[in-house]
PDB file of C-alpha atoms in Angstrom:
ATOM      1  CA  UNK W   1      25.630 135.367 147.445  1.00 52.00           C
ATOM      2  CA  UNK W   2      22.273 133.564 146.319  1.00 50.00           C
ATOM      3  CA  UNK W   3      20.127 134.420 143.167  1.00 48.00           C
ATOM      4  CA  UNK W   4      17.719 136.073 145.449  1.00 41.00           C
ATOM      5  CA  UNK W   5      20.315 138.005 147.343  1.00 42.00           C
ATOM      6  CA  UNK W   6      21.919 139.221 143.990  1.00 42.00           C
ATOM      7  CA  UNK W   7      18.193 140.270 142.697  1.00 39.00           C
ATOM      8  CA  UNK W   8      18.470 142.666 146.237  1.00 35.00           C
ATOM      9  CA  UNK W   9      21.368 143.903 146.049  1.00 38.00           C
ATOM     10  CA  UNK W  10      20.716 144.447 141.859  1.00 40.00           C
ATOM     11  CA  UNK W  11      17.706 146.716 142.351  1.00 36.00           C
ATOM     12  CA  UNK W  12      19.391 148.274 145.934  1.00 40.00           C
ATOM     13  CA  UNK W  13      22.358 149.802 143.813  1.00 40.00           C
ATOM     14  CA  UNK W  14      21.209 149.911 140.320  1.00 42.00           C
ATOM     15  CA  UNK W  15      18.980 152.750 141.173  1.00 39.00           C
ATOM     16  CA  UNK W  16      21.552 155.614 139.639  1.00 42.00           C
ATOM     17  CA  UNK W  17      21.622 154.070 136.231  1.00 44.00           C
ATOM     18  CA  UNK W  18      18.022 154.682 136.077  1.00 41.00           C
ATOM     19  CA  UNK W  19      17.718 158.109 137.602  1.00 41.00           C
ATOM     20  CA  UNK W  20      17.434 159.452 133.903  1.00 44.00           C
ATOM     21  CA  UNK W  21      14.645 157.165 132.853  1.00 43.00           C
ATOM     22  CA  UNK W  22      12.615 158.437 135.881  1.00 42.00           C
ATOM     23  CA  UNK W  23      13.334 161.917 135.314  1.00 46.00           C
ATOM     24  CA  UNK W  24      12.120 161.576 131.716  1.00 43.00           C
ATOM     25  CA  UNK W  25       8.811 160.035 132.717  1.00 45.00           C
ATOM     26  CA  UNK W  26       8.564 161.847 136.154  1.00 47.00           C
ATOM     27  CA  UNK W  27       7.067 158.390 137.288  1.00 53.00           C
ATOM     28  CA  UNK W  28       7.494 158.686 141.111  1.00 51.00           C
ATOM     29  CA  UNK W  29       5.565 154.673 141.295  1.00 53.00           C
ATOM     30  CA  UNK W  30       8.689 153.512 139.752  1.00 55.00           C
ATOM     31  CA  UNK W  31      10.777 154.078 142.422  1.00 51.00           C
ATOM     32  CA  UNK W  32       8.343 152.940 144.926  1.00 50.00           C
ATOM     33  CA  UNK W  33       7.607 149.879 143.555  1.00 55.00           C
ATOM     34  CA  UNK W  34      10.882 149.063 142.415  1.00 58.00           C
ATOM     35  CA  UNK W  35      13.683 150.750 145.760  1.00 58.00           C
ATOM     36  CA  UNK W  36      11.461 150.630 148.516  1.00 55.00           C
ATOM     37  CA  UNK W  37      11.049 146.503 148.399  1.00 61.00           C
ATOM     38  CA  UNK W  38      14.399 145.865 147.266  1.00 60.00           C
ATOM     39  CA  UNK W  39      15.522 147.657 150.546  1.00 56.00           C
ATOM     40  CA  UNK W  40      12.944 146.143 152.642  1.00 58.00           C
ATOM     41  CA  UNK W  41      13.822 142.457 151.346  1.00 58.00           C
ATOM     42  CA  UNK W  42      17.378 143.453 152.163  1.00 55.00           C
ATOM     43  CA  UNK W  43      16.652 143.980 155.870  1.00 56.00           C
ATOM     44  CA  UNK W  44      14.441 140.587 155.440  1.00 60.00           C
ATOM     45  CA  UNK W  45      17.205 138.576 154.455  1.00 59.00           C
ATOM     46  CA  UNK W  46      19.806 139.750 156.713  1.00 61.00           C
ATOM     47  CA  UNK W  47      18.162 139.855 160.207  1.00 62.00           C
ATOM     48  CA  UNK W  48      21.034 139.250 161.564  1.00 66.00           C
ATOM     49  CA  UNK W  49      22.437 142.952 161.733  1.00 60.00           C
ATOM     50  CA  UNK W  50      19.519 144.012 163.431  1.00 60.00           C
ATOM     51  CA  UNK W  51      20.483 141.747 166.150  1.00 66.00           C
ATOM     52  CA  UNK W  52      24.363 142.573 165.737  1.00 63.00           C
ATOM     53  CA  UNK W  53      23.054 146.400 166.486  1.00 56.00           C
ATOM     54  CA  UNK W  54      20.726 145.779 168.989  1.00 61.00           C
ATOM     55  CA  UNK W  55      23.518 143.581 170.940  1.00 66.00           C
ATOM     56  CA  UNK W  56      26.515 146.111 169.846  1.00 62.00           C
ATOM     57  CA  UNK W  57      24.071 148.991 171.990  1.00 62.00           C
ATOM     58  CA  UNK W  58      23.117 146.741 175.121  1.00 57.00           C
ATOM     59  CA  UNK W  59      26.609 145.503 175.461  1.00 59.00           C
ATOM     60  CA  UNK W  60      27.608 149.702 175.630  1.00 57.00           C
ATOM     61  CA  UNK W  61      25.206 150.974 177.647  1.00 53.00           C
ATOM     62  CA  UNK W  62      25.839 147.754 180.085  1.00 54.00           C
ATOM     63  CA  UNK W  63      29.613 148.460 179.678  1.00 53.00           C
ATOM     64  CA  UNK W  64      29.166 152.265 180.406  1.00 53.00           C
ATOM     65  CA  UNK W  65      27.042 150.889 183.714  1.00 57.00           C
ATOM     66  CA  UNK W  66      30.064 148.910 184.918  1.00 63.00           C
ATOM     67  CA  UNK W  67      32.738 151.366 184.251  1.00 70.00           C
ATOM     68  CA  UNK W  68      30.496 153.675 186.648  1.00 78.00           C
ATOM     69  CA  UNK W  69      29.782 151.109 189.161  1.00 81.00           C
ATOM     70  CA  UNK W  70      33.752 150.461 189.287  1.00 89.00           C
ATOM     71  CA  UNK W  71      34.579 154.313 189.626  1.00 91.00           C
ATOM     72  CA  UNK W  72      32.352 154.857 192.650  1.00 93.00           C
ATOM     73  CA  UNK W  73      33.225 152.212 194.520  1.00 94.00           C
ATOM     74  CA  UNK W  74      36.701 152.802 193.966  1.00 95.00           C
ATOM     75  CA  UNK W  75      36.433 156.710 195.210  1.00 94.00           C
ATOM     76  CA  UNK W  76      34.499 155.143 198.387  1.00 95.00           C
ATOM     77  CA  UNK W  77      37.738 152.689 198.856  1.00 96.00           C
ATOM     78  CA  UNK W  78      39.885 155.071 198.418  1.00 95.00           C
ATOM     79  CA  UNK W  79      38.715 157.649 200.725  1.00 95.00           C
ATOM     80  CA  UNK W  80      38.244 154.860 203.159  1.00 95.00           C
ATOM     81  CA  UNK W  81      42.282 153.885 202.999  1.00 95.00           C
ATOM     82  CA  UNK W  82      43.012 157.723 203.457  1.00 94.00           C
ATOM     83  CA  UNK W  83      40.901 158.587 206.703  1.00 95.00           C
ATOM     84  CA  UNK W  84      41.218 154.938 208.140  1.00 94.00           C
ATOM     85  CA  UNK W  85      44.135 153.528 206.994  1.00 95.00           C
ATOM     86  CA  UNK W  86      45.845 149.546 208.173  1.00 96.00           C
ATOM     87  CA  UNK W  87      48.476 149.686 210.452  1.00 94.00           C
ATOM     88  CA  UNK W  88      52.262 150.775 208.714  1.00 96.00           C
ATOM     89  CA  UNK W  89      49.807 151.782 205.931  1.00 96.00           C
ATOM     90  CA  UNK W  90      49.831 155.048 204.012  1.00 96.00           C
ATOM     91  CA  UNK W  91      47.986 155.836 200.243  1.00 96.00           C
ATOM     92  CA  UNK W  92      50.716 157.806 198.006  1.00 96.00           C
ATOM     93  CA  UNK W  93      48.810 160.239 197.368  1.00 94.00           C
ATOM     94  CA  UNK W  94      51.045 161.702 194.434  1.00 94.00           C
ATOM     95  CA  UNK W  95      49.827 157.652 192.574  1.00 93.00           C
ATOM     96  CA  UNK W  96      45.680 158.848 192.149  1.00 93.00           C
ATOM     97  CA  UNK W  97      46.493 162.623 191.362  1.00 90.00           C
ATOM     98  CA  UNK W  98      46.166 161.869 187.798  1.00 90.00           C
ATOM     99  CA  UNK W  99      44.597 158.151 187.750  1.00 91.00           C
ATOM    100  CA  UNK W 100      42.006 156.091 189.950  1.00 92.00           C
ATOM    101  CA  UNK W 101      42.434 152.457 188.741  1.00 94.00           C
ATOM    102  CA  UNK W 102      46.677 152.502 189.950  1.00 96.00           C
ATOM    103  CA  UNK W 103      47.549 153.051 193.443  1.00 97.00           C
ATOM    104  CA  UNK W 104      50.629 152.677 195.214  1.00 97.00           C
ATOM    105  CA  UNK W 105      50.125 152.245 199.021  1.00 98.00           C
ATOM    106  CA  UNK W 106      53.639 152.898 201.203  1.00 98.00           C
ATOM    107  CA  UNK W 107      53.951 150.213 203.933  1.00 97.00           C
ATOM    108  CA  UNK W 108      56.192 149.628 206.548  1.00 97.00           C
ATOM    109  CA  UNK W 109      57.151 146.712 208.804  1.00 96.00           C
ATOM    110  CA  UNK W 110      55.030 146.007 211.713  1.00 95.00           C
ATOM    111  CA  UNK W 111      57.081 146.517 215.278  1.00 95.00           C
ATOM    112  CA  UNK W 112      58.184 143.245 216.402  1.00 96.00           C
ATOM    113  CA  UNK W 113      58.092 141.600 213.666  1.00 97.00           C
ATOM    114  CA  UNK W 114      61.507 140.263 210.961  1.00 97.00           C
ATOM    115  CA  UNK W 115      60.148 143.379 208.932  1.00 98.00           C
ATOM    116  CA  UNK W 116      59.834 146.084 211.953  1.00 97.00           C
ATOM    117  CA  UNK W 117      61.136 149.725 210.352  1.00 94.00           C
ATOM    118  CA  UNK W 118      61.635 148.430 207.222  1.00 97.00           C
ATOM    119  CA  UNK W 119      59.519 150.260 204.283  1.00 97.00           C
ATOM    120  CA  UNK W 120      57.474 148.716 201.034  1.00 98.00           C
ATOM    121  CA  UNK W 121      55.707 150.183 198.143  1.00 98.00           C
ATOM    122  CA  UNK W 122      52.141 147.917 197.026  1.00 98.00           C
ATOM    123  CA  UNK W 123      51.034 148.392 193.744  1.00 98.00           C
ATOM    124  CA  UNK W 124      47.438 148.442 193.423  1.00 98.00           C
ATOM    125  CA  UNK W 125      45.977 148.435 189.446  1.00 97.00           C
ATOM    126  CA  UNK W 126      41.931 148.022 189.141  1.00 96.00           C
ATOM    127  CA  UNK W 127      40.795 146.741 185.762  1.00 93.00           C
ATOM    128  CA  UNK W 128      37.432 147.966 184.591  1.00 90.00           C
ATOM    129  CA  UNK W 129      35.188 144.883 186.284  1.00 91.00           C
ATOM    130  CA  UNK W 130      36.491 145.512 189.534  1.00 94.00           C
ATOM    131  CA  UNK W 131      35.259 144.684 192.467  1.00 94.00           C
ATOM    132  CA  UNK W 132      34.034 141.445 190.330  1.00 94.00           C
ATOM    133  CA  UNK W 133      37.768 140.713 189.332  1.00 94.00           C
ATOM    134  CA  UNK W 134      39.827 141.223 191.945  1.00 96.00           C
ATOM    135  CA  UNK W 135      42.821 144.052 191.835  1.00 97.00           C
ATOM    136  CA  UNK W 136      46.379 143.297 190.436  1.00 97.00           C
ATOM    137  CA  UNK W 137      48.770 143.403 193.275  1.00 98.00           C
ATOM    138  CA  UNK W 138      52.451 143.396 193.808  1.00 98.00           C
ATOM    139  CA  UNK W 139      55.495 144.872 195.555  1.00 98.00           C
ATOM    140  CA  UNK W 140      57.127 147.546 193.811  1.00 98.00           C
ATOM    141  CA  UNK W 141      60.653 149.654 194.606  1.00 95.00           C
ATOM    142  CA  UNK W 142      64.122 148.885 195.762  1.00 93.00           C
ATOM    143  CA  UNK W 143      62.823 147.119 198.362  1.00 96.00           C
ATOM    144  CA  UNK W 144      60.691 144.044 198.008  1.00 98.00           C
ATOM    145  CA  UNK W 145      60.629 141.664 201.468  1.00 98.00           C
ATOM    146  CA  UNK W 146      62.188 138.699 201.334  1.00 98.00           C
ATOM    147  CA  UNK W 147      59.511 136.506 202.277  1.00 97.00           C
ATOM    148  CA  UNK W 148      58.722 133.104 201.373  1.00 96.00           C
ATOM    149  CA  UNK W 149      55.707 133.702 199.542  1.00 96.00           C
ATOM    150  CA  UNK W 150      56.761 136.901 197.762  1.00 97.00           C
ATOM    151  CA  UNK W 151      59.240 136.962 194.779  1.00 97.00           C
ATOM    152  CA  UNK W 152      61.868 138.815 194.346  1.00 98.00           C
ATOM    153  CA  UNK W 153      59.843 140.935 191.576  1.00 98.00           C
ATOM    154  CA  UNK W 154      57.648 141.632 193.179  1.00 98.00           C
ATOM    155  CA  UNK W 155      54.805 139.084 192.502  1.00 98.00           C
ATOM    156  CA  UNK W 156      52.829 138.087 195.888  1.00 97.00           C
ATOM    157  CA  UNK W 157      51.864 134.171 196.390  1.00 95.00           C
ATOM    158  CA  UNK W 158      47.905 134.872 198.678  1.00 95.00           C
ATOM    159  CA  UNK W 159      45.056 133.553 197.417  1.00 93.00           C
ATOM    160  CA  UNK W 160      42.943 136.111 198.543  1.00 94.00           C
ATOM    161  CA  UNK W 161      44.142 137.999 195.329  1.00 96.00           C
ATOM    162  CA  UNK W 162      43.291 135.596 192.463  1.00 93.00           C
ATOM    163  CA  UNK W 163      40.787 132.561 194.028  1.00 91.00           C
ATOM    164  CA  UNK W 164      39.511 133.508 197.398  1.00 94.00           C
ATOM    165  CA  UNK W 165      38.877 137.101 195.649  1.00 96.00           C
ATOM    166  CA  UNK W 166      34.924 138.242 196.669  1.00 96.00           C
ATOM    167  CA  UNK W 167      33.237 141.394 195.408  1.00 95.00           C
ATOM    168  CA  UNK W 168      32.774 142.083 199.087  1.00 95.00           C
ATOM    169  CA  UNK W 169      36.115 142.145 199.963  1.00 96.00           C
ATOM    170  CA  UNK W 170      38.246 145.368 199.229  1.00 96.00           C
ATOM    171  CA  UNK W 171      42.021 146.833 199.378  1.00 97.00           C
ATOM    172  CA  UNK W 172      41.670 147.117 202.875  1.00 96.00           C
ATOM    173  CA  UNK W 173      41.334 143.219 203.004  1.00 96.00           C
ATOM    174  CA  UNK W 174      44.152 142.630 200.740  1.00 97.00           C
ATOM    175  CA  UNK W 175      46.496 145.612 202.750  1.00 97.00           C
ATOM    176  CA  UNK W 176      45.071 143.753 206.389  1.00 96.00           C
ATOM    177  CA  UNK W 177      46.065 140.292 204.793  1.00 96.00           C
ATOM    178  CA  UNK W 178      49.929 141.322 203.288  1.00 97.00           C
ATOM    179  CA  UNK W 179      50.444 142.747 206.798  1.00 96.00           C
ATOM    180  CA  UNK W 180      49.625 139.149 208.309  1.00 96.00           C
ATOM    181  CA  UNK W 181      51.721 137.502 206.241  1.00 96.00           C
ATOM    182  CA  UNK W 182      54.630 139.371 206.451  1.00 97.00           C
ATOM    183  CA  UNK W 183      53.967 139.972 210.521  1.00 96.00           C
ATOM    184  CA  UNK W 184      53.595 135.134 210.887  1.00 96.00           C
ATOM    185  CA  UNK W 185      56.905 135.112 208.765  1.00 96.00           C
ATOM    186  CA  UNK W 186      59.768 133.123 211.085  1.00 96.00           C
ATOM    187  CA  UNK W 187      62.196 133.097 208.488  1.00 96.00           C
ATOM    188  CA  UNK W 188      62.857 135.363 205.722  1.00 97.00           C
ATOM    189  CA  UNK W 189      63.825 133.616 202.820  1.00 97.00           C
ATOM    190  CA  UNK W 190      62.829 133.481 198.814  1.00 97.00           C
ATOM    191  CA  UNK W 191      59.923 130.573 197.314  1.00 96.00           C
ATOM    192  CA  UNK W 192      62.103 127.685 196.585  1.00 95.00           C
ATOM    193  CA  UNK W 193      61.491 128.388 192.869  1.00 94.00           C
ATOM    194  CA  UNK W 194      62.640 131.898 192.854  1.00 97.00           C
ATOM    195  CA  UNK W 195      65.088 131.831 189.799  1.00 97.00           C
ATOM    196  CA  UNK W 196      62.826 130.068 187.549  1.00 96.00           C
ATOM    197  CA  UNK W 197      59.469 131.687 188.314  1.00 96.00           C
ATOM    198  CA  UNK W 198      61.201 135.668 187.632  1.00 97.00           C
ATOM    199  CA  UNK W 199      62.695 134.385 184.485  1.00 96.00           C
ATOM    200  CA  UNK W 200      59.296 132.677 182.954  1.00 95.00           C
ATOM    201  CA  UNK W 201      56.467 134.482 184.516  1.00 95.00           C
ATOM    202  CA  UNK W 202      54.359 136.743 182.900  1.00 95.00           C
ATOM    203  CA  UNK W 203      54.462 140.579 183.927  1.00 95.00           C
ATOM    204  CA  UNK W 204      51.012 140.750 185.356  1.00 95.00           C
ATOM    205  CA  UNK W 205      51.027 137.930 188.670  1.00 96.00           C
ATOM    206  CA  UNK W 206      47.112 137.147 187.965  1.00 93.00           C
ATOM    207  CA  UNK W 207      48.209 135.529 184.680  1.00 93.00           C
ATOM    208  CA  UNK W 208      50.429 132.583 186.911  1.00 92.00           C
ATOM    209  CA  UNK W 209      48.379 129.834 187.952  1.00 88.00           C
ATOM    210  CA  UNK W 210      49.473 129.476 191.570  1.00 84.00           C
ATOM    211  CA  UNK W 211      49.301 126.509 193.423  1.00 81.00           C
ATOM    212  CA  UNK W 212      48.271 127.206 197.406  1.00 73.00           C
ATOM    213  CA  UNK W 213      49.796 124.545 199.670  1.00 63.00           C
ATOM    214  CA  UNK W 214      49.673 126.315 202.884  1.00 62.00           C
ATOM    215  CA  UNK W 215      47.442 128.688 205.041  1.00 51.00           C
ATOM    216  CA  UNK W 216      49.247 131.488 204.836  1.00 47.00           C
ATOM    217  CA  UNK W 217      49.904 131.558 200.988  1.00 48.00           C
TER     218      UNK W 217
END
């Protein structure tokens, strides 16, 4: 703290100490010429939490705005995957009776395909900038396909979900584009790395930094 600063923050709190010696003289200029610039010179020197404040209120109202934003346009997803659903594709309703940013969405193999009659659970989970950041998804259950692009926890190798991810595109994208490529599979089989990847990888599959070396990944 600077001479000046101390001189401030001297006349700013010393004001109690001389309550007495006002009352005696009942001299109302004293404390006008004396507390009102010392509080003024205060704001003068530190400018800087004005602009703190002033950026600590945009940055709520703006985040208040998003969070909004988010909610609607998940309740318009949402009660588009109910009435219109993908193929094999059903919303568990019982996942949004208490929550709107964690779905689960029941799937089941498309006919003719390795996966015909067999049944999945997706996890959906929206964070607050959705659509701008795209939705955490994964397999969930008992039952996760053995695919080559999807490991055995779960996690889901398609770009759509972390790079290719657009505002415009939605859960029925990502629901239309797991059904694809699980329906193109020819073999069913685990990612070469399987063992590793499950043993190192972080808990949320948007953390990995996948590397895409084929169309349908």
């Amino acid at each position: 703290m600077n001479s000046i600063q101390k001189k401030v923050f001297g006349s700013l709190f010393c004001c109690p100490a001389h309550s007495t010696h006002w009352e005696e003289e009942n001299n109302l200029s004293h404390y006008i010429f004396t507390t009102l610039p010392a509080i003024s010179a205060l704001l003068f020197l530190f400018p800087s939490t004005r602009r703190i404040l002033t950026s600590l209120r945009v940055a709520l109202v703006q985040g208040v705005s998003i969070m909004a934003s988010m909610q609607k346009r998940l309740q318009k997803e949402l009660m588009a995957l109910q009435n219109d659903p993908p193929p094999g594709m059903t919303l568990n309703e019982k996942s949004v009776q208490n929550t709107i940013t964690q779905w689960i969405v029941d799937m089941e193999g498309a006919t003719g395909t390795l996966y015909e009659g067999e049944k999945f659970q997706l996890l959906f989970k929206f964070s607050g900038r959705y659509p701008f950041d795209s939705p955490q998804v994964m397999f969930m259950g008992e039952n996760i396909p053995v695919h080559p692009h999807v490991y055995s926890n779960g996690h889901i190798c398609l770009s759509i979900l972390t790079e290719d991810w657009s505002p415009a595109l939605s859960v029925q994208s990502v629901c239309l584009s797991i059904i694809s490529m699980l329906s193109s599979c020819k073999e069913k089989r685990r990612p070469p790395d399987n063992s590793f990847y499950v043993k190192t990888c972080n808990k949320n599959p948007k953390k990995t930094k996948w590397w895409y070396h084929d169309d349908t990944c």
